[in-house]
Short mmCIF file of C-alpha atoms and ligand atoms in Angstrom, two decimals:
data_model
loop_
_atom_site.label_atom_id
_atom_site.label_comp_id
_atom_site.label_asym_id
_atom_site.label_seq_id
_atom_site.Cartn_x
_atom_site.Cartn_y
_atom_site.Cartn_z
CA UNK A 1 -1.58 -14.39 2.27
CA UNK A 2 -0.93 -14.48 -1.24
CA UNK A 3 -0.80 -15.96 -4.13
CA UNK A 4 -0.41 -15.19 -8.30
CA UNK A 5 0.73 -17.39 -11.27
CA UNK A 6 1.09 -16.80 -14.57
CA UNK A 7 -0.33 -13.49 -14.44
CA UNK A 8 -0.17 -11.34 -17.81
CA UNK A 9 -1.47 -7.51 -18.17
CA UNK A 10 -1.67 -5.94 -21.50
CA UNK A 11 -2.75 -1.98 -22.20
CA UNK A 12 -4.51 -0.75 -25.62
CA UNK A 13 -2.31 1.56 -27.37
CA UNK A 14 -3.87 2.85 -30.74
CA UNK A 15 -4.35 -0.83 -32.65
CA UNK A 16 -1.49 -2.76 -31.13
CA UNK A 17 -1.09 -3.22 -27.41
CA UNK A 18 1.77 -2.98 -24.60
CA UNK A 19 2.39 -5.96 -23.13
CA UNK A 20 3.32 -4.63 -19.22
CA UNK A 21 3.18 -7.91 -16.96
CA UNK A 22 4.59 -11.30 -18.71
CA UNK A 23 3.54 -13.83 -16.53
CA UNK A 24 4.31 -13.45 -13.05
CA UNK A 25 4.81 -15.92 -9.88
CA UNK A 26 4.75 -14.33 -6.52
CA UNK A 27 3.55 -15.58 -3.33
CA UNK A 28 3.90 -13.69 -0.40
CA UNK A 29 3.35 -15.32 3.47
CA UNK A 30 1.62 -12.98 6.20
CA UNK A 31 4.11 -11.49 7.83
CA UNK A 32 6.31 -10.66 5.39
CA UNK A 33 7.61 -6.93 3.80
CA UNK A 34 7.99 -7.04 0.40
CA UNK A 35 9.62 -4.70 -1.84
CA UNK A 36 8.82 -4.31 -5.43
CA UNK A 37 11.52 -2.90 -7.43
CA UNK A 38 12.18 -1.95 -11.30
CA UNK A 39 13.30 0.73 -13.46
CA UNK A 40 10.19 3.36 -14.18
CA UNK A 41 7.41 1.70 -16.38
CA UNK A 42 8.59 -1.57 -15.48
CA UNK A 43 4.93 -2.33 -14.37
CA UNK A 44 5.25 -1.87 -10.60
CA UNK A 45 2.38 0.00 -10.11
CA UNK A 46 0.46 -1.94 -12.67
CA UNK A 47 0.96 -5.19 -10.29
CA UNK A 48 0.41 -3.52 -7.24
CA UNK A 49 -2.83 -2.31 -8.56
CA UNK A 50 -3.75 -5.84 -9.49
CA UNK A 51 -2.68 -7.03 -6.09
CA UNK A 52 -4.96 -4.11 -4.42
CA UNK A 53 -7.77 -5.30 -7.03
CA UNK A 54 -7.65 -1.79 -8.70
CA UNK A 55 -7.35 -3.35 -11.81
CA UNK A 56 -7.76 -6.42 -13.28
CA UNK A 57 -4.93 -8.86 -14.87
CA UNK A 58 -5.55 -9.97 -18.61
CA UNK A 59 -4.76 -13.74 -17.61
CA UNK A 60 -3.53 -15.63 -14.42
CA UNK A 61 -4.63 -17.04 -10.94
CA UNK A 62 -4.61 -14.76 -8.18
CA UNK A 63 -5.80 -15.75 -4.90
CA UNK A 64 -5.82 -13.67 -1.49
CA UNK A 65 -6.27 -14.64 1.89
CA UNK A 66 -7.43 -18.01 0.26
CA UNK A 67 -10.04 -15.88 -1.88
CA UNK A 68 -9.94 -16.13 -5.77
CA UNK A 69 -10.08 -12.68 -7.00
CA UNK A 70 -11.66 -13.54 -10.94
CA UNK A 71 -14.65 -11.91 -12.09
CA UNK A 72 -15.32 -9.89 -9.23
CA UNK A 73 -18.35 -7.43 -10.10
CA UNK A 74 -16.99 -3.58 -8.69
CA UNK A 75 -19.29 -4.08 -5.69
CA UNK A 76 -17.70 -7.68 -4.52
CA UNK A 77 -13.83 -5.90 -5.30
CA UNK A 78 -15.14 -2.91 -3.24
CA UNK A 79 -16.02 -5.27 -0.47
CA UNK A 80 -12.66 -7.33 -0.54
CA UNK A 81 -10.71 -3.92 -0.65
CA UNK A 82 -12.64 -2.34 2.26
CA UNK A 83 -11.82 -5.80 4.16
CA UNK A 84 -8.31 -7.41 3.12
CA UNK A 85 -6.53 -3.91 2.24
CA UNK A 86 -4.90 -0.88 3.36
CA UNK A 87 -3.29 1.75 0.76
CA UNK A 88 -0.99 4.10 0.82
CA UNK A 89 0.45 6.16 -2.58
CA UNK A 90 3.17 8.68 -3.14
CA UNK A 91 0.92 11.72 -3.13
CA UNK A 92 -0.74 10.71 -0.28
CA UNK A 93 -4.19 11.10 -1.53
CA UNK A 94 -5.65 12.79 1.19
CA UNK A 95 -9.51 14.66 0.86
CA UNK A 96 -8.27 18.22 0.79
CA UNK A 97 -11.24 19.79 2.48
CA UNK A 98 -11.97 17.38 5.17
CA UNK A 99 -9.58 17.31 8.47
CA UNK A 100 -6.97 14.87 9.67
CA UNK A 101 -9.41 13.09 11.64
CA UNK A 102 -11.98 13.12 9.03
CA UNK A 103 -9.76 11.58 6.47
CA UNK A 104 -8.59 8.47 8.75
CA UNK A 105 -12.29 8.12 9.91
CA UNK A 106 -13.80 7.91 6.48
CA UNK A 107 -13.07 4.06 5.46
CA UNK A 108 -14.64 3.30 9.03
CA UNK A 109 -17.54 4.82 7.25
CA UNK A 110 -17.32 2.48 4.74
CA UNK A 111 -17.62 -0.68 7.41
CA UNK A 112 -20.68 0.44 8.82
CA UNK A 113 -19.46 2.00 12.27
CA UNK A 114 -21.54 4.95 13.39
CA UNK A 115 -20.11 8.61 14.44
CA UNK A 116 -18.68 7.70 17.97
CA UNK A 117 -17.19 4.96 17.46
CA UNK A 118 -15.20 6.25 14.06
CA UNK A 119 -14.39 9.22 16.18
CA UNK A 120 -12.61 6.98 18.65
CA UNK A 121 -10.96 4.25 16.30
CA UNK A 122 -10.46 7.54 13.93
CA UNK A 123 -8.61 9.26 17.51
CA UNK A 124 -6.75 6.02 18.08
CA UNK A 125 -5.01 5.37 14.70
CA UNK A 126 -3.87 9.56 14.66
CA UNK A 127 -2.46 8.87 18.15
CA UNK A 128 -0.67 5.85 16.63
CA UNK A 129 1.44 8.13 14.40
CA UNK A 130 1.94 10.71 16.64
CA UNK A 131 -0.48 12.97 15.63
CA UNK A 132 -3.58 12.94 17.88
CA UNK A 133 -2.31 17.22 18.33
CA UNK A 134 -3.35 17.55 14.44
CA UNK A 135 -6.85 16.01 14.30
CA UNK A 136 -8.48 19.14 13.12
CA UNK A 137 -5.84 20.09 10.91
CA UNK A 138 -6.52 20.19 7.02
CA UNK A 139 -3.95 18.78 5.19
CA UNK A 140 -2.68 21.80 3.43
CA UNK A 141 -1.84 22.87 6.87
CA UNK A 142 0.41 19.83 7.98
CA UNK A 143 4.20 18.88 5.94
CA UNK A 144 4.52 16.11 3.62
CA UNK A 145 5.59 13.61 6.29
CA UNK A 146 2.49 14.19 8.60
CA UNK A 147 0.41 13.85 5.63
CA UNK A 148 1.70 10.21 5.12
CA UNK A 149 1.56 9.29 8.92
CA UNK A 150 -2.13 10.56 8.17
CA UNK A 151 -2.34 8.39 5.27
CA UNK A 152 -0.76 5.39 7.25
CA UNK A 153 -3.42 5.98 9.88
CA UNK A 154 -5.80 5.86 7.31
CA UNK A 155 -4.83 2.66 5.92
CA UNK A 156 -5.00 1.20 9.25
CA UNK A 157 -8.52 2.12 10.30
CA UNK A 158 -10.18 -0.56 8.60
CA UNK A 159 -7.63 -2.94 9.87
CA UNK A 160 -6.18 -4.62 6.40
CA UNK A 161 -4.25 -7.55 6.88
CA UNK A 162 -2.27 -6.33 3.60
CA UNK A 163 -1.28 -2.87 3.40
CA UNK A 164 0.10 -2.06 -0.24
CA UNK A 165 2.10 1.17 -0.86
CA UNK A 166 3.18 2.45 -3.89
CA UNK A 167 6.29 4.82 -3.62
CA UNK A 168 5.19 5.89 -0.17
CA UNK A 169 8.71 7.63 0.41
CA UNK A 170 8.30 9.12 -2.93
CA UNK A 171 7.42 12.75 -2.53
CA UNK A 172 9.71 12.72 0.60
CA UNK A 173 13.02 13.81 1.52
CA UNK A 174 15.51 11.33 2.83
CA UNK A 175 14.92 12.47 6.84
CA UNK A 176 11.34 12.43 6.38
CA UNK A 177 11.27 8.85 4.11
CA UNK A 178 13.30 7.08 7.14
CA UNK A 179 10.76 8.56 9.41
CA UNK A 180 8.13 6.87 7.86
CA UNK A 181 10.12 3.94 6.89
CA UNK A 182 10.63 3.28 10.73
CA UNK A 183 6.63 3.60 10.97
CA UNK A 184 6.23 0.87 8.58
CA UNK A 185 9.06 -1.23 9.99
CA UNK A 186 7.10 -1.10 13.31
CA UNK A 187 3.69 -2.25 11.73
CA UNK A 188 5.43 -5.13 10.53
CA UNK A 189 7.12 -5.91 13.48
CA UNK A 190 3.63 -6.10 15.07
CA UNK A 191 2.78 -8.71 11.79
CA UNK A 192 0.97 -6.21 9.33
CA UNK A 193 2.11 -7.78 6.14
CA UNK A 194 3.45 -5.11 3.23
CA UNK A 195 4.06 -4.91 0.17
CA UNK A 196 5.91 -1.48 -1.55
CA UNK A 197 6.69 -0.53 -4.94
CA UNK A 198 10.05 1.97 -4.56
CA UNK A 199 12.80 2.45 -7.03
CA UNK A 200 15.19 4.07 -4.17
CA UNK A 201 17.62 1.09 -3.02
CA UNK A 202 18.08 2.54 0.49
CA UNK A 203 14.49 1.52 0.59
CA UNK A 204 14.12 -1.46 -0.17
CA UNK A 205 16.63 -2.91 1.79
CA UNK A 206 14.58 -1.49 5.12
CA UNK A 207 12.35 -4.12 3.84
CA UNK A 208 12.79 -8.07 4.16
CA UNK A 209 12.32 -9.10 0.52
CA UNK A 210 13.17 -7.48 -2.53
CA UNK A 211 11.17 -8.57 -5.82
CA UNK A 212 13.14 -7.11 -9.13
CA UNK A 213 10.99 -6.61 -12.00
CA UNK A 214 12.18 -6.06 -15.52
CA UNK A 215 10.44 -6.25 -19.12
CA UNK A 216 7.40 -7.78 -17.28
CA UNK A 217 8.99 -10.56 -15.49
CA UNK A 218 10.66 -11.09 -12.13
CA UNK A 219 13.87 -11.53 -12.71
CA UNK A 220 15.33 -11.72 -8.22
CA UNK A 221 13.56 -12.59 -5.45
CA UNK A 222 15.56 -12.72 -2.43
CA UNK A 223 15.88 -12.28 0.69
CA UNK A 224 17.81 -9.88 2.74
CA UNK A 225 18.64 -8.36 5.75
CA UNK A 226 16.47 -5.58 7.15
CA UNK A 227 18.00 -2.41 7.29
CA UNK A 228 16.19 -0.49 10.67
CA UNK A 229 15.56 2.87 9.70
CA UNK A 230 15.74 3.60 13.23
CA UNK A 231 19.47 4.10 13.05
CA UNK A 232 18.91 6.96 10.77
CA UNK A 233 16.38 8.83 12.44
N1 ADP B 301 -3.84 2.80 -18.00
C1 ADP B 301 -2.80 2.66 -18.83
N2 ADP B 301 -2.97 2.68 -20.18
C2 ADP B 301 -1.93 2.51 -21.01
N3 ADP B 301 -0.67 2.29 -20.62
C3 ADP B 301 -0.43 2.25 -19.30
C4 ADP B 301 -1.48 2.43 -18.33
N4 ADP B 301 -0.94 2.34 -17.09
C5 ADP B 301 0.38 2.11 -17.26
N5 ADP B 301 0.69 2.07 -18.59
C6 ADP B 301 2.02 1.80 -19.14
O1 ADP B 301 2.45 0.55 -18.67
C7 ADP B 301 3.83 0.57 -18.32
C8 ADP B 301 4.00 0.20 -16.86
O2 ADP B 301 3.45 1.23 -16.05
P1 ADP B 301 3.52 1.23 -14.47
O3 ADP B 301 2.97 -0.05 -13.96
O4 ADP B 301 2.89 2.47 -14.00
O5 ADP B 301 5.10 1.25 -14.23
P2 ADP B 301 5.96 1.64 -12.95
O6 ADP B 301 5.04 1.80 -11.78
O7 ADP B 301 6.94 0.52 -12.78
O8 ADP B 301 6.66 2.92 -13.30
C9 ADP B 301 4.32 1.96 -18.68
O9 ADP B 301 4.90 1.92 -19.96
C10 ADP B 301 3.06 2.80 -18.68
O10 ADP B 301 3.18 3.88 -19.57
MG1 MG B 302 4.58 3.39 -10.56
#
């Protein structure tokens, strides 16, 4: 699905520079959920924004779904995004005056599809996370849990076969987090591959892999065994 070596990422700070990312291996099969791990400014965002191609890495190989991402003008990244990749952040980044529907409909948009059918897929992927009763809702109007399902259901409009999350249990409490934690668990089980940043242990082990970052290398990658968040909710 996957692949980066020797991958480097430096930011400009006044005259020197900050060097975040110190050469990093990681391959990750389809399939597979992936937890990134590290202390706060470890660079786990940094790398999941390379892997989404938000940014750009300084030096390294990175190739997805056999595709070398290098060079990419905005328009060719924009197209790759729309096509390999699904997002989902910590604030949820949902369009504040547009309605739950609206917001998972929008990428469809993006690929082309005209009003009916985004209604329908749009429809669909709400019903998915339970919330086909909240299509017209804005989000200020819905809790911080229905505004990630919203989010997932965004994500999954356009059908990634990598969905990427950065601290998507972040802004939740611990009820809410295993809640969507069990949503994610279930795309998986139906072969979605993932990839999450999270600091919070508990986390990380309802994922399959956990990848432990620290001064901008990897320092574990194991294995382990998947906690269901089921159990908790
Ligand atoms: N655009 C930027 N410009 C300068 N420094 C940055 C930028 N983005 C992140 N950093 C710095 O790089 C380090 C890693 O950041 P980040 O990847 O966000 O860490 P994490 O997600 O693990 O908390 C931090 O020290 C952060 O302050
Ligand atoms: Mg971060």
């Amino acid at each position: 699905m996957l692949k980066i070596e020797k991958l480097h990422k430096s930011y400009p700070i006044g005259d020197s520079s900050l060097h975040v990312l110190k050469g990093i291996d990681l391959s990750v099969e389809e399939g597979e959920m992936v937890a990134i791990m590290g202390s706060s400014g470890s660079g786990k965002s940094t790398l999941l924004n390379i892997i989404g191609m938000l940014d750009e890495a300084d030096e390294g190989d990175y190739v997805l779904d056999g595709v070398k991402i290098e060079n990419l003008t905005e328009k060719k990244a924009a197209v790759y995004r729309n096509k390999f990749l699904g997002f989902i952040f910590q604030s949820f980044n949902l369009i504040n005056y547009k309605n739950a529907l609206e917001n998972v409909a929008l990428p469809l948009y993006y690929q082309g599809m005209n009003r009916k059918q985004r209604q329908e897929e749009g429809m669909f992927h709400l019903g998915k996370v339970g919330l086909a009763d909240w299509a017209k809702h804005l989000p200020n109007e819905l809790s911080g849990g229905q505004k990630q399902r919203v989010a997932i259901a965004r994500a999954l409009a356009a059908k990634p076969k990598l969905l990427l999350a950065d601290e998507p249990t972040g802004a939740l409490d611990t009820t809410t987090s295993y809640e969507i934690m069990e949503f994610i668990q279930q795309l998986n089980d139906e072969g979605k591959t993932i990839l999450m940043v999270t600091h919070e242990e508990d986390i990380a082990n309802m994922c399959k892999r956990i990848v432990r970052l620290k001064d901008g290398v990897i320092m574990e990658d194991t294995f382990v065994n998947q906690v269901r968040a089921s159990q908790y909710v």
